[in-house]
Structures are given as C-alpha cells and as structure tokens.
Amino acid sequence: MVAVAPNLKSISDPDGAVVFDILRDTFIALNMTGAYVWTRLEKGQLVDAIVNELARDTGSDPHEVAADVAEFMEQLMIRHLIVSPPDGNRSSRL
C-alpha cells in the first residue's frame, strides 16, 4: 500500500493535475492519465484497483496498464510524492 505524502496540495481537472510540494517548493504537472491515478491515490484507493479501473475505462490491455502505472508510481516515489508504510511493505500494490 502507498499513500500520498502529507506535504502536498493538488488541484485536478479533466485535463490533468498540478501537485505542489510544500516542503520542496516545487510544482509537478500531471497529464490526464497521471491525474486519473493521482486523484484515486488521494482517495486511498489501492493501486491494483486503479489499474483495473483504468484498463476498463480506457479499453486498454490490463498488463500494459499495470506496467505503465508501476512506472508512474516509481516516478512518484522518486519525487517523494508518495510514501510506503513504515514497515516498507510495498507488496504487489506497486
């Protein structure tokens, strides 16, 4: 399981999202797909559920969607936008 870092503020619309990292004083722009994933992460949705919904909503191959979302999640982690639980249990959620 992952969670959105507590030091973030974001705004989303149908065209994408902008995430402001208060601690680092940086903005990150997300495209429509990134915003789709981001808004669901903010709601506490599990990554597996987001992948399933995204594949269903776009008619895309679930395996391809899972790979793309995993890559996106890695980028979010590198940028400190998401955090894993204290025990480091990232399991199959990424």
C-alpha positions as YAML, in Angstrom:
chain: A
units: angstrom
residues:
- id: 1
  name: MET
  ca: [0.00, 0.00, 0.00]
- id: 2
  name: VAL
  ca: [1.13, 3.54, -0.69]
- id: 3
  name: ALA
  ca: [-0.10, 6.92, 0.46]
- id: 4
  name: VAL
  ca: [0.14, 10.44, -0.84]
- id: 5
  name: ALA
  ca: [2.82, 12.34, 1.07]
- id: 6
  name: PRO
  ca: [1.30, 14.70, 3.66]
- id: 7
  name: ASN
  ca: [3.23, 17.75, 2.44]
- id: 8
  name: LEU
  ca: [1.33, 18.02, -0.85]
- id: 9
  name: LYS
  ca: [-1.54, 20.07, -2.19]
- id: 10
  name: SER
  ca: [-3.07, 19.38, -5.57]
- id: 11
  name: ILE
  ca: [-5.70, 20.55, -7.96]
- id: 12
  name: SER
  ca: [-7.20, 18.41, -10.71]
- id: 13
  name: ASP
  ca: [-9.47, 18.98, -13.66]
- id: 14
  name: PRO
  ca: [-10.40, 16.86, -16.69]
- id: 15
  name: ASP
  ca: [-7.18, 17.90, -18.48]
- id: 16
  name: GLY
  ca: [-4.71, 16.94, -15.74]
- id: 17
  name: ALA
  ca: [-3.46, 17.95, -12.33]
- id: 18
  name: VAL
  ca: [-0.86, 20.09, -10.63]
- id: 19
  name: VAL
  ca: [0.75, 18.92, -7.41]
- id: 20
  name: PHE
  ca: [2.52, 21.40, -5.14]
- id: 21
  name: ASP
  ca: [5.17, 20.03, -2.81]
- id: 22
  name: ILE
  ca: [5.19, 22.47, 0.10]
- id: 23
  name: LEU
  ca: [8.47, 21.21, 1.58]
- id: 24
  name: ARG
  ca: [10.42, 21.38, -1.68]
- id: 25
  name: ASP
  ca: [8.59, 24.41, -3.09]
- id: 26
  name: THR
  ca: [8.04, 22.65, -6.42]
- id: 27
  name: PHE
  ca: [5.14, 22.05, -8.77]
- id: 28
  name: ILE
  ca: [4.60, 18.86, -10.74]
- id: 29
  name: ALA
  ca: [2.20, 18.80, -13.68]
- id: 30
  name: LEU
  ca: [0.37, 15.58, -14.48]
- id: 31
  name: ASN
  ca: [-1.35, 14.71, -17.72]
- id: 32
  name: MET
  ca: [-4.89, 13.30, -17.84]
- id: 33
  name: THR
  ca: [-3.81, 9.74, -17.08]
- id: 34
  name: GLY
  ca: [-1.49, 10.85, -14.30]
- id: 35
  name: ALA
  ca: [-4.33, 12.88, -12.80]
- id: 36
  name: TYR
  ca: [-6.63, 9.84, -13.07]
- id: 37
  name: VAL
  ca: [-4.20, 7.80, -10.99]
- id: 38
  name: TRP
  ca: [-3.34, 10.67, -8.63]
- id: 39
  name: THR
  ca: [-6.91, 11.53, -7.65]
- id: 40
  name: ARG
  ca: [-7.59, 7.90, -6.81]
- id: 41
  name: LEU
  ca: [-4.41, 7.64, -4.75]
- id: 42
  name: GLU
  ca: [-5.53, 10.72, -2.81]
- id: 43
  name: LYS
  ca: [-8.78, 8.91, -2.02]
- id: 44
  name: GLY
  ca: [-6.82, 5.96, -0.65]
- id: 45
  name: GLN
  ca: [-7.59, 3.58, -3.47]
- id: 46
  name: LEU
  ca: [-5.25, 0.61, -3.90]
- id: 47
  name: VAL
  ca: [-3.01, 0.59, -6.96]
- id: 48
  name: ASP
  ca: [-4.42, -2.74, -8.15]
- id: 49
  name: ALA
  ca: [-7.93, -1.27, -8.15]
- id: 50
  name: ILE
  ca: [-6.74, 1.83, -10.01]
- id: 51
  name: VAL
  ca: [-5.10, -0.35, -12.67]
- id: 52
  name: ASN
  ca: [-8.28, -2.38, -13.12]
- id: 53
  name: GLU
  ca: [-10.45, 0.74, -13.40]
- id: 54
  name: LEU
  ca: [-8.06, 2.45, -15.81]
- id: 55
  name: ALA
  ca: [-7.87, -0.62, -18.05]
- id: 56
  name: ARG
  ca: [-11.66, -0.90, -18.03]
- id: 57
  name: ASP
  ca: [-12.27, 2.81, -18.63]
- id: 58
  name: THR
  ca: [-9.78, 3.05, -21.50]
- id: 59
  name: GLY
  ca: [-10.28, -0.39, -23.03]
- id: 60
  name: SER
  ca: [-6.54, -0.99, -22.73]
- id: 61
  name: ASP
  ca: [-4.74, -4.24, -22.00]
- id: 62
  name: PRO
  ca: [-4.58, -4.65, -18.21]
- id: 63
  name: HIS
  ca: [-0.98, -5.91, -18.33]
- id: 64
  name: GLU
  ca: [0.15, -2.84, -20.26]
- id: 65
  name: VAL
  ca: [-1.75, -0.56, -17.91]
- id: 66
  name: ALA
  ca: [-0.19, -2.30, -14.90]
- id: 67
  name: ALA
  ca: [3.31, -1.79, -16.33]
- id: 68
  name: ASP
  ca: [2.65, 1.87, -17.11]
- id: 69
  name: VAL
  ca: [1.14, 2.55, -13.69]
- id: 70
  name: ALA
  ca: [4.06, 0.78, -11.97]
- id: 71
  name: GLU
  ca: [6.48, 3.05, -13.84]
- id: 72
  name: PHE
  ca: [4.40, 6.11, -12.90]
- id: 73
  name: MET
  ca: [4.34, 5.01, -9.25]
- id: 74
  name: GLU
  ca: [8.12, 4.65, -9.29]
- id: 75
  name: GLN
  ca: [8.43, 8.23, -10.57]
- id: 76
  name: LEU
  ca: [6.09, 9.45, -7.84]
- id: 77
  name: MET
  ca: [8.20, 7.63, -5.25]
- id: 78
  name: ILE
  ca: [11.45, 9.12, -6.63]
- id: 79
  name: ARG
  ca: [9.91, 12.59, -6.38]
- id: 80
  name: HIS
  ca: [8.73, 11.87, -2.81]
- id: 81
  name: LEU
  ca: [5.09, 12.36, -3.77]
- id: 82
  name: ILE
  ca: [4.02, 9.01, -2.38]
- id: 83
  name: VAL
  ca: [5.28, 7.09, 0.60]
- id: 84
  name: SER
  ca: [5.15, 3.45, 1.57]
- id: 85
  name: PRO
  ca: [4.08, 2.30, 5.02]
- id: 86
  name: PRO
  ca: [6.70, 2.41, 7.78]
- id: 87
  name: ASP
  ca: [7.27, -1.35, 7.57]
- id: 88
  name: GLY
  ca: [8.27, -0.92, 3.91]
- id: 89
  name: ASN
  ca: [5.65, -3.40, 2.78]
- id: 90
  name: ARG
  ca: [5.09, -2.41, -0.83]
- id: 91
  name: SER
  ca: [3.98, -5.94, -1.86]
- id: 92
  name: SER
  ca: [2.11, -6.25, -5.12]
- id: 93
  name: ARG
  ca: [0.48, -2.86, -4.74]
- id: 94
  name: LEU
  ca: [3.13, -1.25, -6.98]
...
